[in-house]
């Protein structure tokens, strides 16, 4: 009956929504963000070297792993559609994925705008990554579900061409949960820079003689600063006395504070502290690089990988029965070549795979063919 109605043009194509009324996860207050104490923005947060290192580890590593399409029931690899090879016209796939992971890390949400759809079923064919700062949401009266999105003040449709794909993180955004820690790291870095730019602790020059003219005072201060910048000592007359009014950088323990805050930021980003040179107890031990990568994958990368895989596998993007996965085994967790050959040899001896399949597992092309399909 459906085919008959379709033949006469009476049956319309299914309406696929980008995401039906995304839910607001966590607490929401429309007044919290503008007046939040010690609010930290993206650029300011990434000025902290430890945080930038964590961001690069998470976003850079995941961005370098290819995406593949698989059949859910048999885990058969179906290749990589064009929108998985290069989701955006504007940049390579690795860049799009890297900035998507960054948005999930900082804000717990990421957005892709649908810029092209397939005529057959209306599913997205191309995307454009959208910065979180450009997106605003209109919520229902209970502040639970999103009624509409706007980019740069322009309201977008909730389905089809021009709509937004919303990625939701498994973890809270660190710009909300780690504001105090990030602000403290920024302040310590600023204080250390000020101390490094000064030749000596801040102090005052006390005049025990006759008062000086303001112009003479300015000249004295300028000469004193120049002398200390050019040499380790400065000369004062018998009527002048220098008194420090602040602690030295050593007394302030800037190095210890920076190291401690680097550890806290690593914890905030769920990254092993040893990766940011902030491990204070050296408790991480690995038998080999493979074990270290597995640990990093399971504890740090997996929440972001699952968030992206699960969203791209939803029915409005991928046909039902298929799933999108990162090709982790062939890239990030690729085993030693000798171990790989031992496994393949065992599979061949048990007749579990053919010779052509074995050659395909090692990225070799079978003799006489044009390549594995």
mmCIF file of C-alpha atoms in Angstrom:
data_model
loop_
_atom_site.group_PDB
_atom_site.id
_atom_site.type_symbol
_atom_site.label_atom_id
_atom_site.label_comp_id
_atom_site.label_asym_id
_atom_site.label_seq_id
_atom_site.Cartn_x
_atom_site.Cartn_y
_atom_site.Cartn_z
ATOM 1 C CA UNK A 1 0.000 0.000 0.000
ATOM 2 C CA UNK A 2 2.851 2.336 0.852
ATOM 3 C CA UNK A 3 4.488 1.792 -2.549
ATOM 4 C CA UNK A 4 1.148 2.466 -4.268
ATOM 5 C CA UNK A 5 0.677 5.759 -2.411
ATOM 6 C CA UNK A 6 4.263 6.727 -3.154
ATOM 7 C CA UNK A 7 3.759 6.012 -6.857
ATOM 8 C CA UNK A 8 0.876 8.504 -6.959
ATOM 9 C CA UNK A 9 2.828 11.022 -4.913
ATOM 10 C CA UNK A 10 0.459 10.784 -1.966
ATOM 11 C CA UNK A 11 2.991 9.606 0.569
ATOM 12 C CA UNK A 12 5.406 12.233 1.900
ATOM 13 C CA UNK A 13 8.967 11.600 2.979
ATOM 14 C CA UNK A 14 9.562 11.080 6.715
ATOM 15 C CA UNK A 15 10.356 14.252 8.616
ATOM 16 C CA UNK A 16 13.733 13.797 10.320
ATOM 17 C CA UNK A 17 14.497 16.126 13.175
ATOM 18 C CA UNK A 18 18.005 17.244 14.058
ATOM 19 C CA UNK A 19 17.173 16.651 17.705
ATOM 20 C CA UNK A 20 13.724 16.751 19.210
ATOM 21 C CA UNK A 21 13.661 19.274 22.065
ATOM 22 C CA UNK A 22 17.120 18.707 23.596
ATOM 23 C CA UNK A 23 16.993 18.547 27.372
ATOM 24 C CA UNK A 24 18.900 20.914 29.641
ATOM 25 C CA UNK A 25 21.168 18.712 31.747
ATOM 26 C CA UNK A 26 22.222 19.882 35.187
ATOM 27 C CA UNK A 27 21.103 23.026 36.986
ATOM 28 C CA UNK A 28 20.038 26.026 34.962
ATOM 29 C CA UNK A 29 19.663 29.655 35.978
ATOM 30 C CA UNK A 30 19.201 32.409 33.384
ATOM 31 C CA UNK A 31 20.860 34.859 35.794
ATOM 32 C CA UNK A 32 23.880 32.790 36.826
ATOM 33 C CA UNK A 33 26.242 33.286 33.897
ATOM 34 C CA UNK A 34 26.397 37.111 33.543
ATOM 35 C CA UNK A 35 26.988 37.666 37.266
ATOM 36 C CA UNK A 36 28.939 34.515 38.063
ATOM 37 C CA UNK A 37 31.843 35.189 40.420
ATOM 38 C CA UNK A 38 35.254 35.075 38.761
ATOM 39 C CA UNK A 39 33.812 33.987 35.388
ATOM 40 C CA UNK A 40 36.477 32.579 33.048
ATOM 41 C CA UNK A 41 36.142 32.640 29.255
ATOM 42 C CA UNK A 42 37.626 30.269 26.701
ATOM 43 C CA UNK A 43 40.638 32.327 25.642
ATOM 44 C CA UNK A 44 41.558 33.194 29.227
ATOM 45 C CA UNK A 45 41.211 29.586 30.373
ATOM 46 C CA UNK A 46 43.389 28.245 27.568
ATOM 47 C CA UNK A 47 46.120 30.721 28.534
ATOM 48 C CA UNK A 48 46.927 28.351 31.421
ATOM 49 C CA UNK A 49 49.603 25.978 30.034
ATOM 50 C CA UNK A 50 48.391 22.947 32.025
ATOM 51 C CA UNK A 51 44.830 23.387 30.765
ATOM 52 C CA UNK A 52 46.012 23.921 27.202
ATOM 53 C CA UNK A 53 48.051 20.721 27.476
ATOM 54 C CA UNK A 54 45.007 18.774 28.662
ATOM 55 C CA UNK A 55 42.903 20.253 25.868
ATOM 56 C CA UNK A 56 45.490 19.297 23.258
ATOM 57 C CA UNK A 57 45.798 15.758 24.611
ATOM 58 C CA UNK A 58 42.048 15.135 24.517
ATOM 59 C CA UNK A 59 41.055 17.051 21.377
ATOM 60 C CA UNK A 60 44.196 16.317 19.375
ATOM 61 C CA UNK A 61 44.196 12.591 20.086
ATOM 62 C CA UNK A 62 40.509 12.039 19.333
ATOM 63 C CA UNK A 63 40.623 14.323 16.296
ATOM 64 C CA UNK A 64 43.358 12.185 14.732
ATOM 65 C CA UNK A 65 41.282 8.959 14.916
ATOM 66 C CA UNK A 66 39.186 8.254 11.778
ATOM 67 C CA UNK A 67 35.425 7.654 11.943
ATOM 68 C CA UNK A 68 33.901 4.575 10.310
ATOM 69 C CA UNK A 69 30.379 3.295 9.654
ATOM 70 C CA UNK A 70 29.510 -0.210 10.909
ATOM 71 C CA UNK A 71 26.540 -2.533 10.700
ATOM 72 C CA UNK A 72 25.260 -2.862 14.245
ATOM 73 C CA UNK A 73 24.177 -6.517 14.119
ATOM 74 C CA UNK A 74 27.365 -7.979 12.630
ATOM 75 C CA UNK A 75 29.928 -5.202 13.346
ATOM 76 C CA UNK A 76 30.729 -5.297 9.621
ATOM 77 C CA UNK A 77 32.668 -2.271 8.417
ATOM 78 C CA UNK A 78 30.660 -0.348 5.817
ATOM 79 C CA UNK A 79 33.334 2.180 4.954
ATOM 80 C CA UNK A 80 33.239 5.899 5.599
ATOM 81 C CA UNK A 81 30.558 8.081 3.942
ATOM 82 C CA UNK A 82 31.560 11.479 2.637
ATOM 83 C CA UNK A 83 30.091 13.298 5.639
ATOM 84 C CA UNK A 84 32.236 11.147 7.939
ATOM 85 C CA UNK A 85 35.371 11.713 5.880
ATOM 86 C CA UNK A 86 34.876 15.485 5.934
ATOM 87 C CA UNK A 87 31.852 16.690 7.939
ATOM 88 C CA UNK A 88 32.483 20.346 7.042
ATOM 89 C CA UNK A 89 33.431 21.993 3.769
ATOM 90 C CA UNK A 90 35.527 24.495 5.709
ATOM 91 C CA UNK A 91 38.128 22.242 7.343
ATOM 92 C CA UNK A 92 39.406 18.650 7.520
ATOM 93 C CA UNK A 93 37.586 16.104 9.674
ATOM 94 C CA UNK A 94 40.323 16.096 12.317
ATOM 95 C CA UNK A 95 39.906 19.835 12.926
ATOM 96 C CA UNK A 96 36.111 19.591 13.194
ATOM 97 C CA UNK A 97 36.309 16.700 15.666
ATOM 98 C CA UNK A 98 39.070 18.380 17.703
ATOM 99 C CA UNK A 99 37.040 21.557 18.238
ATOM 100 C CA UNK A 100 33.938 19.470 18.977
ATOM 101 C CA UNK A 101 35.856 17.726 21.774
ATOM 102 C CA UNK A 102 37.078 21.102 23.036
ATOM 103 C CA UNK A 103 33.506 22.394 23.235
ATOM 104 C CA UNK A 104 32.435 19.281 25.150
ATOM 105 C CA UNK A 105 35.361 19.712 27.545
ATOM 106 C CA UNK A 106 34.803 23.417 28.228
ATOM 107 C CA UNK A 107 31.026 23.785 27.945
ATOM 108 C CA UNK A 108 29.669 20.183 28.055
ATOM 109 C CA UNK A 109 27.900 20.908 24.736
ATOM 110 C CA UNK A 110 28.941 21.147 21.097
ATOM 111 C CA UNK A 111 26.984 22.214 18.017
ATOM 112 C CA UNK A 112 27.044 21.303 14.325
ATOM 113 C CA UNK A 113 24.863 23.165 11.853
ATOM 114 C CA UNK A 114 23.301 21.169 9.016
ATOM 115 C CA UNK A 115 24.319 22.855 5.755
ATOM 116 C CA UNK A 116 23.368 20.094 3.310
ATOM 117 C CA UNK A 117 20.923 17.155 3.361
ATOM 118 C CA UNK A 118 20.347 14.039 1.249
ATOM 119 C CA UNK A 119 17.323 14.271 -1.031
ATOM 120 C CA UNK A 120 16.473 10.592 -0.470
ATOM 121 C CA UNK A 121 15.696 10.707 3.243
ATOM 122 C CA UNK A 122 16.462 14.226 4.448
ATOM 123 C CA UNK A 123 19.389 13.130 6.606
ATOM 124 C CA UNK A 124 22.329 15.541 6.997
ATOM 125 C CA UNK A 125 25.067 15.313 4.366
ATOM 126 C CA UNK A 126 27.346 18.143 5.494
ATOM 127 C CA UNK A 127 27.828 20.154 8.676
ATOM 128 C CA UNK A 128 29.484 23.255 10.041
ATOM 129 C CA UNK A 129 30.982 23.454 13.528
ATOM 130 C CA UNK A 130 29.475 26.334 15.518
ATOM 131 C CA UNK A 131 31.255 27.996 18.446
ATOM 132 C CA UNK A 132 29.312 27.869 21.712
ATOM 133 C CA UNK A 133 29.616 31.627 22.174
ATOM 134 C CA UNK A 134 27.486 32.148 19.051
ATOM 135 C CA UNK A 135 24.599 29.931 20.228
ATOM 136 C CA UNK A 136 21.691 30.944 22.445
ATOM 137 C CA UNK A 137 18.715 28.786 23.403
ATOM 138 C CA UNK A 138 15.071 29.511 24.123
ATOM 139 C CA UNK A 139 13.712 27.128 26.750
ATOM 140 C CA UNK A 140 10.223 26.103 27.791
ATOM 141 C CA UNK A 141 8.613 27.683 30.836
ATOM 142 C CA UNK A 142 10.156 25.071 33.151
ATOM 143 C CA UNK A 143 13.677 25.608 31.755
ATOM 144 C CA UNK A 144 13.926 21.883 31.004
ATOM 145 C CA UNK A 145 13.698 21.512 27.216
ATOM 146 C CA UNK A 146 15.028 23.634 24.347
ATOM 147 C CA UNK A 147 12.289 25.155 22.200
ATOM 148 C CA UNK A 148 14.606 26.772 19.663
ATOM 149 C CA UNK A 149 18.216 27.706 18.991
ATOM 150 C CA UNK A 150 19.599 30.957 17.622
ATOM 151 C CA UNK A 151 23.045 31.541 16.095
ATOM 152 C CA UNK A 152 24.307 35.145 16.132
ATOM 153 C CA UNK A 153 20.771 36.193 17.100
ATOM 154 C CA UNK A 154 19.052 34.445 14.165
ATOM 155 C CA UNK A 155 16.564 31.737 15.152
ATOM 156 C CA UNK A 156 17.163 28.421 13.383
ATOM 157 C CA UNK A 157 14.706 25.656 12.490
ATOM 158 C CA UNK A 158 14.647 22.619 14.769
ATOM 159 C CA UNK A 159 14.819 20.109 11.909
ATOM 160 C CA UNK A 160 16.159 19.782 8.402
ATOM 161 C CA UNK A 161 18.458 22.170 6.585
ATOM 162 C CA UNK A 162 19.862 24.916 8.804
ATOM 163 C CA UNK A 163 19.108 23.161 12.091
ATOM 164 C CA UNK A 164 21.630 22.383 14.836
ATOM 165 C CA UNK A 165 22.963 18.985 15.872
ATOM 166 C CA UNK A 166 23.535 19.067 19.637
ATOM 167 C CA UNK A 167 26.306 16.989 21.210
ATOM 168 C CA UNK A 168 25.948 16.539 24.967
ATOM 169 C CA UNK A 169 28.924 15.546 27.089
ATOM 170 C CA UNK A 170 28.942 12.793 29.679
ATOM 171 C CA UNK A 171 30.841 15.171 31.971
ATOM 172 C CA UNK A 172 30.106 18.731 33.186
ATOM 173 C CA UNK A 173 31.890 21.579 31.422
ATOM 174 C CA UNK A 174 35.027 22.647 33.270
ATOM 175 C CA UNK A 175 34.346 26.358 32.707
ATOM 176 C CA UNK A 176 31.400 25.919 35.093
ATOM 177 C CA UNK A 177 32.694 23.348 37.563
ATOM 178 C CA UNK A 178 36.328 24.479 37.668
ATOM 179 C CA UNK A 179 35.979 28.252 37.621
ATOM 180 C CA UNK A 180 37.755 28.795 40.963
ATOM 181 C CA UNK A 181 40.664 26.490 40.081
ATOM 182 C CA UNK A 182 41.204 28.006 36.634
ATOM 183 C CA UNK A 183 40.944 31.543 38.012
ATOM 184 C CA UNK A 184 43.499 30.727 40.716
ATOM 185 C CA UNK A 185 45.909 29.363 38.091
ATOM 186 C CA UNK A 186 45.504 32.513 35.983
ATOM 187 C CA UNK A 187 46.103 34.762 38.995
ATOM 188 C CA UNK A 188 49.241 32.877 40.065
ATOM 189 C CA UNK A 189 50.633 33.070 36.538
ATOM 190 C CA UNK A 190 49.960 36.810 36.418
ATOM 191 C CA UNK A 191 51.632 37.299 39.801
ATOM 192 C CA UNK A 192 54.702 35.335 38.730
ATOM 193 C CA UNK A 193 54.965 37.388 35.526
ATOM 194 C CA UNK A 194 54.813 40.629 37.521
ATOM 195 C CA UNK A 195 57.508 39.365 39.882
ATOM 196 C CA UNK A 196 59.692 38.287 36.986
ATOM 197 C CA UNK A 197 59.366 41.705 35.351
ATOM 198 C CA UNK A 198 60.472 43.460 38.540
ATOM 199 C CA UNK A 199 64.189 43.413 39.440
ATOM 200 C CA UNK A 200 63.405 43.283 43.153
ATOM 201 C CA UNK A 201 60.417 43.056 45.510
ATOM 202 C CA UNK A 202 58.062 46.012 45.464
ATOM 203 C CA UNK A 203 59.027 48.608 48.055
ATOM 204 C CA UNK A 204 59.145 52.259 49.043
ATOM 205 C CA UNK A 205 61.950 54.838 49.216
ATOM 206 C CA UNK A 206 61.768 56.835 52.453
ATOM 207 C CA UNK A 207 63.285 60.326 52.502
ATOM 208 C CA UNK A 208 64.704 61.241 55.915
ATOM 209 C CA UNK A 209 65.767 64.728 54.811
ATOM 210 C CA UNK A 210 64.031 67.694 53.241
ATOM 211 C CA UNK A 211 60.982 67.086 51.094
ATOM 212 C CA UNK A 212 61.635 66.868 47.371
ATOM 213 C CA UNK A 213 59.778 68.457 44.499
ATOM 214 C CA UNK A 214 57.371 66.019 42.716
ATOM 215 C CA UNK A 215 59.450 66.249 39.551
ATOM 216 C CA UNK A 216 62.563 65.342 41.533
ATOM 217 C CA UNK A 217 60.706 62.378 43.056
ATOM 218 C CA UNK A 218 59.743 61.086 39.621
ATOM 219 C CA UNK A 219 63.309 61.475 38.403
ATOM 220 C CA UNK A 220 64.621 59.651 41.474
ATOM 221 C CA UNK A 221 62.232 56.725 40.980
ATOM 222 C CA UNK A 222 63.086 56.501 37.292
ATOM 223 C CA UNK A 223 66.812 56.545 37.992
ATOM 224 C CA UNK A 224 66.427 53.933 40.729
ATOM 225 C CA UNK A 225 64.476 51.591 38.424
ATOM 226 C CA UNK A 226 66.990 52.040 35.600
ATOM 227 C CA UNK A 227 69.898 51.292 37.923
ATOM 228 C CA UNK A 228 68.293 48.097 39.212
ATOM 229 C CA UNK A 229 67.476 46.945 35.668
ATOM 230 C CA UNK A 230 71.042 47.478 34.532
ATOM 231 C CA UNK A 231 72.847 46.059 37.563
ATOM 232 C CA UNK A 232 72.173 44.064 40.723
ATOM 233 C CA UNK A 233 72.802 46.995 43.075
ATOM 234 C CA UNK A 234 71.634 50.588 43.300
ATOM 235 C CA UNK A 235 72.983 53.653 45.133
ATOM 236 C CA UNK A 236 70.999 55.802 47.560
ATOM 237 C CA UNK A 237 72.174 58.900 49.509
ATOM 238 C CA UNK A 238 72.288 58.964 53.284
ATOM 239 C CA UNK A 239 68.891 60.663 53.484
ATOM 240 C CA UNK A 240 67.155 57.930 51.409
ATOM 241 C CA UNK A 241 66.200 54.472 52.662
ATOM 242 C CA UNK A 242 64.670 51.586 50.668
ATOM 243 C CA UNK A 243 62.150 49.343 52.478
ATOM 244 C CA UNK A 244 60.626 46.263 50.754
ATOM 245 C CA UNK A 245 56.873 45.930 51.307
ATOM 246 C CA UNK A 246 56.275 42.554 49.639
ATOM 247 C CA UNK A 247 57.617 39.053 49.727
ATOM 248 C CA UNK A 248 60.087 37.770 47.183
ATOM 249 C CA UNK A 249 58.954 35.248 44.521
ATOM 250 C CA UNK A 250 60.694 32.545 46.558
ATOM 251 C CA UNK A 251 58.772 33.523 49.679
ATOM 252 C CA UNK A 252 55.517 33.543 47.726
ATOM 253 C CA UNK A 253 56.227 29.977 46.531
ATOM 254 C CA UNK A 254 54.981 30.661 42.997
ATOM 255 C CA UNK A 255 56.605 27.516 41.594
ATOM 256 C CA UNK A 256 54.924 25.307 44.187
ATOM 257 C CA UNK A 257 51.565 26.981 43.605
ATOM 258 C CA UNK A 258 51.801 26.601 39.834
ATOM 259 C CA UNK A 259 52.730 22.922 40.194
ATOM 260 C CA UNK A 260 49.871 22.246 42.608
ATOM 261 C CA UNK A 261 47.339 24.024 40.387
ATOM 262 C CA UNK A 262 48.593 22.064 37.368
ATOM 263 C CA UNK A 263 47.754 18.888 39.275
ATOM 264 C CA UNK A 264 44.298 20.233 40.119
ATOM 265 C CA UNK A 265 43.649 21.161 36.480
ATOM 266 C CA UNK A 266 44.697 17.658 35.372
ATOM 267 C CA UNK A 267 42.165 16.239 37.816
ATOM 268 C CA UNK A 268 39.568 18.702 36.568
ATOM 269 C CA UNK A 269 40.094 17.538 32.971
ATOM 270 C CA UNK A 270 40.241 13.864 33.988
ATOM 271 C CA UNK A 271 43.747 13.539 32.557
ATOM 272 C CA UNK A 272 46.590 11.702 34.363
ATOM 273 C CA UNK A 273 48.754 14.316 36.037
ATOM 274 C CA UNK A 274 51.900 12.695 34.651
ATOM 275 C CA UNK A 275 50.783 13.809 31.172
ATOM 276 C CA UNK A 276 51.086 17.461 32.196
ATOM 277 C CA UNK A 277 54.292 16.959 34.213
ATOM 278 C CA UNK A 278 52.338 17.537 37.424
ATOM 279 C CA UNK A 279 52.419 14.096 39.027
ATOM 280 C CA UNK A 280 53.493 14.601 42.636
ATOM 281 C CA UNK A 281 53.640 10.971 43.716
ATOM 282 C CA UNK A 282 54.633 9.124 40.504
ATOM 283 C CA UNK A 283 51.940 6.509 41.095
ATOM 284 C CA UNK A 284 51.440 5.678 37.403
ATOM 285 C CA UNK A 285 53.351 2.650 36.152
ATOM 286 C CA UNK A 286 52.816 0.847 32.860
ATOM 287 C CA UNK A 287 54.323 -2.296 31.412
ATOM 288 C CA UNK A 288 54.465 -0.803 27.932
ATOM 289 C CA UNK A 289 53.079 1.956 25.735
ATOM 290 C CA UNK A 290 50.040 -0.181 24.881
ATOM 291 C CA UNK A 291 48.948 -0.413 28.523
ATOM 292 C CA UNK A 292 49.446 3.318 28.971
ATOM 293 C CA UNK A 293 47.290 4.093 25.948
ATOM 294 C CA UNK A 294 44.538 1.732 27.130
ATOM 295 C CA UNK A 295 44.485 3.462 30.508
ATOM 296 C CA UNK A 296 44.337 6.887 28.895
ATOM 297 C CA UNK A 297 41.589 5.726 26.522
ATOM 298 C CA UNK A 298 39.386 4.231 29.235
ATOM 299 C CA UNK A 299 39.737 7.001 31.812
ATOM 300 C CA UNK A 300 40.156 10.177 29.755
ATOM 301 C CA UNK A 301 39.149 9.755 26.100
ATOM 302 C CA UNK A 302 36.163 7.386 26.315
ATOM 303 C CA UNK A 303 33.583 9.888 27.661
ATOM 304 C CA UNK A 304 34.162 12.214 24.688
ATOM 305 C CA UNK A 305 34.398 9.336 22.193
ATOM 306 C CA UNK A 306 31.091 7.881 23.406
ATOM 307 C CA UNK A 307 29.368 11.283 23.289
ATOM 308 C CA UNK A 308 30.329 11.793 19.628
ATOM 309 C CA UNK A 309 29.764 8.187 18.529
ATOM 310 C CA UNK A 310 26.330 7.922 20.154
ATOM 311 C CA UNK A 311 25.123 11.246 18.754
ATOM 312 C CA UNK A 312 26.246 10.502 15.197
ATOM 313 C CA UNK A 313 24.634 7.038 15.449
ATOM 314 C CA UNK A 314 21.162 8.412 16.235
ATOM 315 C CA UNK A 315 18.438 7.767 13.675
ATOM 316 C CA UNK A 316 18.216 11.368 12.469
ATOM 317 C CA UNK A 317 21.809 11.163 11.135
ATOM 318 C CA UNK A 318 22.600 7.478 10.550
ATOM 319 C CA UNK A 319 20.194 4.922 9.100
ATOM 320 C CA UNK A 320 18.736 2.561 11.689
ATOM 321 C CA UNK A 321 20.811 -0.595 12.032
ATOM 322 C CA UNK A 322 24.120 1.233 11.426
ATOM 323 C CA UNK A 323 26.420 2.869 13.963
ATOM 324 C CA UNK A 324 29.322 5.311 13.793
ATOM 325 C CA UNK A 325 32.524 4.410 15.626
ATOM 326 C CA UNK A 326 36.041 5.727 15.935
ATOM 327 C CA UNK A 327 38.544 3.327 14.387
ATOM 328 C CA UNK A 328 40.481 2.989 17.632
ATOM 329 C CA UNK A 329 41.929 -0.509 17.204
ATOM 330 C CA UNK A 330 43.616 0.216 13.868
ATOM 331 C CA UNK A 331 44.979 3.575 14.914
ATOM 332 C CA UNK A 332 45.270 4.541 18.566
ATOM 333 C CA UNK A 333 45.540 0.978 19.936
ATOM 334 C CA UNK A 334 47.412 -0.570 17.040
ATOM 335 C CA UNK A 335 49.449 -3.488 18.371
ATOM 336 C CA UNK A 336 53.078 -4.322 17.733
ATOM 337 C CA UNK A 337 53.516 -5.708 14.187
ATOM 338 C CA UNK A 338 55.020 -8.979 15.452
ATOM 339 C CA UNK A 339 52.145 -9.555 17.883
ATOM 340 C CA UNK A 340 49.689 -8.752 15.117
ATOM 341 C CA UNK A 341 51.270 -11.347 12.829
ATOM 342 C CA UNK A 342 51.120 -14.002 15.560
ATOM 343 C CA UNK A 343 47.378 -13.389 16.020
ATOM 344 C CA UNK A 344 46.738 -13.498 12.263
ATOM 345 C CA UNK A 345 48.748 -16.694 11.920
ATOM 346 C CA UNK A 346 46.669 -18.326 14.661
ATOM 347 C CA UNK A 347 43.429 -17.259 12.960
ATOM 348 C CA UNK A 348 44.632 -18.703 9.666
ATOM 349 C CA UNK A 349 45.614 -22.027 11.240
ATOM 350 C CA UNK A 350 42.122 -22.347 12.730
ATOM 351 C CA UNK A 351 40.535 -21.487 9.353
ATOM 352 C CA UNK A 352 38.712 -18.560 10.946
ATOM 353 C CA UNK A 353 39.825 -16.149 8.213
ATOM 354 C CA UNK A 354 40.963 -16.440 4.606
ATOM 355 C CA UNK A 355 44.328 -15.376 3.258
ATOM 356 C CA UNK A 356 42.751 -12.337 1.603
ATOM 357 C CA UNK A 357 41.141 -11.330 4.898
ATOM 358 C CA UNK A 358 44.472 -11.755 6.648
ATOM 359 C CA UNK A 359 46.163 -9.493 4.115
ATOM 360 C CA UNK A 360 43.388 -6.967 4.572
ATOM 361 C CA UNK A 361 43.981 -6.972 8.329
ATOM 362 C CA UNK A 362 47.584 -5.952 7.726
ATOM 363 C CA UNK A 363 46.631 -3.268 5.162
ATOM 364 C CA UNK A 364 48.233 -5.284 2.350
ATOM 365 C CA UNK A 365 46.614 -5.559 -1.076
ATOM 366 C CA UNK A 366 45.935 -9.138 -2.307
ATOM 367 C CA UNK A 367 48.059 -10.156 -5.261
ATOM 368 C CA UNK A 368 46.424 -9.487 -8.584
ATOM 369 C CA UNK A 369 43.522 -7.364 -7.274
ATOM 370 C CA UNK A 370 42.906 -3.651 -7.272
ATOM 371 C CA UNK A 371 42.376 -3.453 -3.493
ATOM 372 C CA UNK A 372 40.172 -4.739 -0.741
ATOM 373 C CA UNK A 373 36.563 -3.564 -0.879
#
